[in-house]
Amino acid sequence: MIELVRTNDAVLISFIEALMRDAGIEFMVADQNMSVLDGSIGVLPRRILVAEDDADAARKILVDAGIANEIEGG
């Protein structure tokens, strides 16, 4: 799996999750439980991961949704 987005923004994570679900793209939100370690203050970013085979389609979905600036490394 490759990292698609890294963010602390819970609303953005929810939005991306909905986009991926609607497109039928499997994803994983990594570091979701790290808030326990950082005291639930949201300092540690969460990462949305997708399979390499789905990466291009997932990126296109984010571009089409107007959040291309959130793509990691892009």
Coordinates of N, CA, C and O in Angstrom, one line a residue:
M1 N 0.8 -1.2 0.0 CA 0.0 0.0 0.0 C 0.9 1.2 0.0 O 2.0 1.2 0.6
I2 N 0.4 2.3 -0.6 CA 1.1 3.5 -0.7 C 0.3 4.6 0.0 O -0.9 4.6 0.1
E3 N 1.0 5.6 0.5 CA 0.4 6.7 1.2 C -0.2 7.7 0.2 O 0.5 8.2 -0.7
L4 N -1.5 8.0 0.3 CA -2.2 8.9 -0.5 C -2.2 10.3 0.1 O -1.9 11.3 -0.5
V5 N -2.6 10.3 1.4 CA -2.8 11.6 2.1 C -2.3 11.4 3.5 O -2.5 10.4 4.1
R6 N -1.7 12.5 4.1 CA -1.3 12.5 5.5 C -1.9 13.8 6.0 O -1.6 14.9 5.5
T7 N -2.7 13.7 7.1 CA -3.4 14.9 7.6 C -3.8 14.7 9.0 O -4.0 13.6 9.5
N8 N -4.0 15.8 9.7 CA -4.6 15.9 11.1 C -6.1 16.2 11.0 O -6.8 16.2 12.0
D9 N -6.6 16.6 9.8 CA -7.9 17.1 9.6 C -8.9 15.9 9.6 O -9.1 15.2 8.6
A10 N -9.7 15.7 10.7 CA -10.6 14.6 10.7 C -11.8 14.7 9.7 O -12.2 13.7 9.2
V11 N -12.2 15.9 9.4 CA -13.2 16.1 8.4 C -12.7 15.7 7.0 O -13.4 15.0 6.2
L12 N -11.5 16.1 6.7 CA -10.9 15.7 5.4 C -10.8 14.2 5.3 O -11.1 13.6 4.3
I13 N -10.3 13.6 6.4 CA -10.2 12.1 6.4 C -11.6 11.5 6.1 O -11.7 10.6 5.2
S14 N -12.6 11.9 6.7 CA -14.0 11.4 6.5 C -14.4 11.6 5.1 O -15.0 10.7 4.5
F15 N -14.1 12.8 4.5 CA -14.5 13.1 3.1 C -13.8 12.1 2.2 O -14.4 11.5 1.3
I16 N -12.5 11.9 2.4 CA -11.7 11.0 1.5 C -12.2 9.6 1.7 O -12.3 8.9 0.7
E17 N -12.5 9.2 2.9 CA -13.0 7.8 3.1 C -14.3 7.7 2.3 O -14.5 6.6 1.6
A18 N -15.2 8.6 2.3 CA -16.4 8.6 1.5 C -16.2 8.5 0.0 O -16.8 7.7 -0.7
L19 N -15.2 9.3 -0.4 CA -14.9 9.3 -1.9 C -14.4 7.9 -2.3 O -14.8 7.4 -3.3
M20 N -13.5 7.3 -1.5 CA -12.9 6.0 -1.8 C -14.0 4.9 -1.8 O -14.0 4.1 -2.6
R21 N -14.8 5.0 -0.8 CA -15.9 4.0 -0.6 C -16.8 4.1 -1.9 O -17.2 3.0 -2.4
D22 N -17.2 5.3 -2.2 CA -18.1 5.5 -3.4 C -17.5 4.9 -4.7 O -18.2 4.5 -5.5
A23 N -16.2 5.1 -4.8 CA -15.5 4.6 -6.0 C -15.1 3.1 -5.9 O -14.6 2.6 -6.9
G24 N -15.4 2.5 -4.8 CA -15.0 1.1 -4.7 C -13.5 0.8 -4.5 O -13.1 -0.3 -4.8
I25 N -12.8 1.8 -4.0 CA -11.4 1.7 -3.8 C -11.1 1.3 -2.4 O -11.6 2.0 -1.5
E26 N -10.4 0.2 -2.2 CA -10.1 -0.2 -0.8 C -9.0 0.7 -0.3 O -8.1 1.1 -1.0
F27 N -9.1 1.1 1.0 CA -8.1 2.0 1.6 C -8.0 1.6 3.1 O -8.7 0.8 3.6
M28 N -7.0 2.2 3.7 CA -6.7 2.0 5.1 C -6.3 3.3 5.7 O -5.6 4.0 5.1
V29 N -6.9 3.6 6.9 CA -6.5 4.8 7.6 C -5.5 4.3 8.7 O -5.8 3.7 9.6
A30 N -4.2 4.7 8.5 CA -3.2 4.3 9.4 C -3.0 5.3 10.5 O -3.3 6.5 10.3
D31 N -2.5 4.9 11.6 CA -2.2 5.8 12.7 C -3.5 6.4 13.4 O -3.4 7.4 14.1
Q32 N -4.6 5.8 13.1 CA -5.9 6.3 13.7 C -5.8 6.2 15.2 O -6.4 7.1 15.9
N33 N -5.2 5.2 15.8 CA -5.2 5.1 17.2 C -4.1 5.8 17.9 O -3.9 5.6 19.1
M34 N -3.3 6.5 17.2 CA -2.1 7.2 17.7 C -2.6 8.4 18.6 O -1.9 8.9 19.4
S35 N -3.9 8.8 18.5 CA -4.4 9.8 19.3 C -4.3 9.5 20.8 O -4.2 10.3 21.7
V36 N -4.3 8.2 21.1 CA -4.2 7.7 22.5 C -2.8 8.1 23.0 O -2.7 8.6 24.2
L37 N -1.8 8.1 22.2 CA -0.5 8.4 22.6 C -0.2 9.9 22.7 O 0.5 10.4 23.5
D38 N -0.9 10.7 21.8 CA -0.7 12.1 21.8 C -1.7 12.8 22.7 O -1.8 14.1 22.6
G39 N -2.5 12.1 23.4 CA -3.4 12.7 24.4 C -4.7 13.3 23.7 O -5.3 14.2 24.2
S40 N -5.0 12.7 22.5 CA -6.2 13.2 21.8 C -6.2 14.6 21.3 O -7.2 15.2 21.2
I41 N -5.0 15.2 21.2 CA -4.9 16.6 20.7 C -4.7 16.7 19.2 O -4.6 17.8 18.7
G42 N -4.6 15.6 18.5 CA -4.5 15.6 17.1 C -3.1 16.1 16.5 O -3.1 16.6 15.4
V43 N -2.1 15.9 17.3 CA -0.7 16.3 16.8 C -0.2 15.3 15.7 O 0.4 15.8 14.8
L44 N -0.4 14.1 15.9 CA 0.1 13.1 15.0 C -0.9 12.9 13.8 O -2.0 12.6 14.0
P45 N -0.4 13.1 12.6 CA -1.2 12.9 11.5 C -1.6 11.5 11.2 O -0.9 10.6 11.5
R46 N -2.8 11.3 10.6 CA -3.2 10.0 10.1 C -2.9 9.9 8.6 O -2.8 10.9 7.9
R47 N -2.7 8.7 8.1 CA -2.4 8.5 6.7 C -3.4 7.6 6.1 O -3.9 6.7 6.6
I48 N -3.8 8.0 4.9 CA -4.7 7.2 4.1 C -3.9 6.5 3.1 O -3.2 7.1 2.3
L49 N -4.0 5.2 3.1 CA -3.2 4.3 2.2 C -4.1 3.6 1.2 O -5.2 3.2 1.6
V50 N -3.6 3.4 0.0 CA -4.4 2.7 -1.0 C -3.4 1.7 -1.7 O -2.2 1.9 -1.6
A51 N -3.9 0.7 -2.3 CA -3.1 -0.3 -3.0 C -2.4 0.4 -4.2 O -3.0 1.4 -4.8
E52 N -1.2 0.0 -4.5 CA -0.5 0.6 -5.7 C -1.3 0.6 -6.9 O -1.3 1.5 -7.7
D53 N -2.1 -0.5 -7.2 CA -2.9 -0.6 -8.4 C -4.0 0.4 -8.4 O -4.5 0.8 -9.5
D54 N -4.4 0.9 -7.3 CA -5.5 1.9 -7.2 C -5.1 3.3 -7.1 O -5.9 4.3 -7.0
A55 N -3.8 3.5 -6.9 CA -3.2 4.8 -6.6 C -3.6 5.9 -7.6 O -4.0 7.0 -7.3
D56 N -3.4 5.6 -8.9 CA -3.8 6.6 -9.9 C -5.2 7.0 -9.9 O -5.6 8.2 -10.0
A57 N -6.1 6.0 -9.8 CA -7.5 6.3 -9.7 C -7.9 7.1 -8.5 O -8.7 8.0 -8.6
A58 N -7.3 6.7 -7.4 CA -7.5 7.5 -6.1 C -7.1 8.9 -6.2 O -7.8 9.8 -5.8
R59 N -5.9 9.1 -6.8 CA -5.4 10.5 -7.0 C -6.4 11.3 -7.9 O -6.7 12.5 -7.6
K60 N -6.8 10.7 -9.0 CA -7.8 11.4 -9.9 C -9.1 11.8 -9.2 O -9.6 12.9 -9.4
I61 N -9.5 10.9 -8.3 CA -10.7 11.2 -7.5 C -10.5 12.4 -6.6 O -11.4 13.3 -6.6
L62 N -9.3 12.5 -6.0 CA -9.0 13.7 -5.2 C -8.9 14.9 -6.0 O -9.3 16.0 -5.6
V63 N -8.3 14.8 -7.2 CA -8.2 16.0 -8.1 C -9.6 16.5 -8.5 O -9.9 17.6 -8.4
D64 N -10.4 15.5 -8.9 CA -11.8 15.8 -9.3 C -12.6 16.5 -8.2 O -13.5 17.3 -8.4
A65 N -12.3 16.1 -6.9 CA -13.0 16.6 -5.8 C -12.5 18.0 -5.3 O -13.0 18.5 -4.4
G66 N -11.4 18.4 -6.0 CA -10.8 19.7 -5.6 C -9.9 19.7 -4.5 O -9.6 20.8 -3.9
I67 N -9.4 18.6 -4.1 CA -8.5 18.5 -3.0 C -7.1 17.9 -3.4 O -6.5 17.2 -2.6
A68 N -6.7 18.2 -4.6 CA -5.4 17.7 -5.1 C -4.2 18.2 -4.2 O -3.2 17.5 -4.1
N69 N -4.4 19.3 -3.6 CA -3.3 19.8 -2.8 C -3.0 19.0 -1.5 O -2.0 19.1 -0.9
E70 N -3.9 18.1 -1.2 CA -3.8 17.2 -0.1 C -3.0 15.9 -0.4 O -2.6 15.2 0.5
I71 N -2.8 15.6 -1.7 CA -2.1 14.4 -2.1 C -0.6 14.5 -1.7 O 0.1 15.4 -1.9
E72 N -0.2 13.4 -1.0 CA 1.1 13.3 -0.4 C 2.1 13.3 -1.6 O 2.0 12.5 -2.5
G73 N 3.1 14.2 -1.5 CA 4.1 14.2 -2.6 C 3.7 14.8 -3.9 O 4.3 14.8 -4.9
G74 N 2.5 15.4 -3.9 CA 2.0 16.0 -5.1 C 1.6 17.4 -4.9 O 1.5 18.3 -5.4

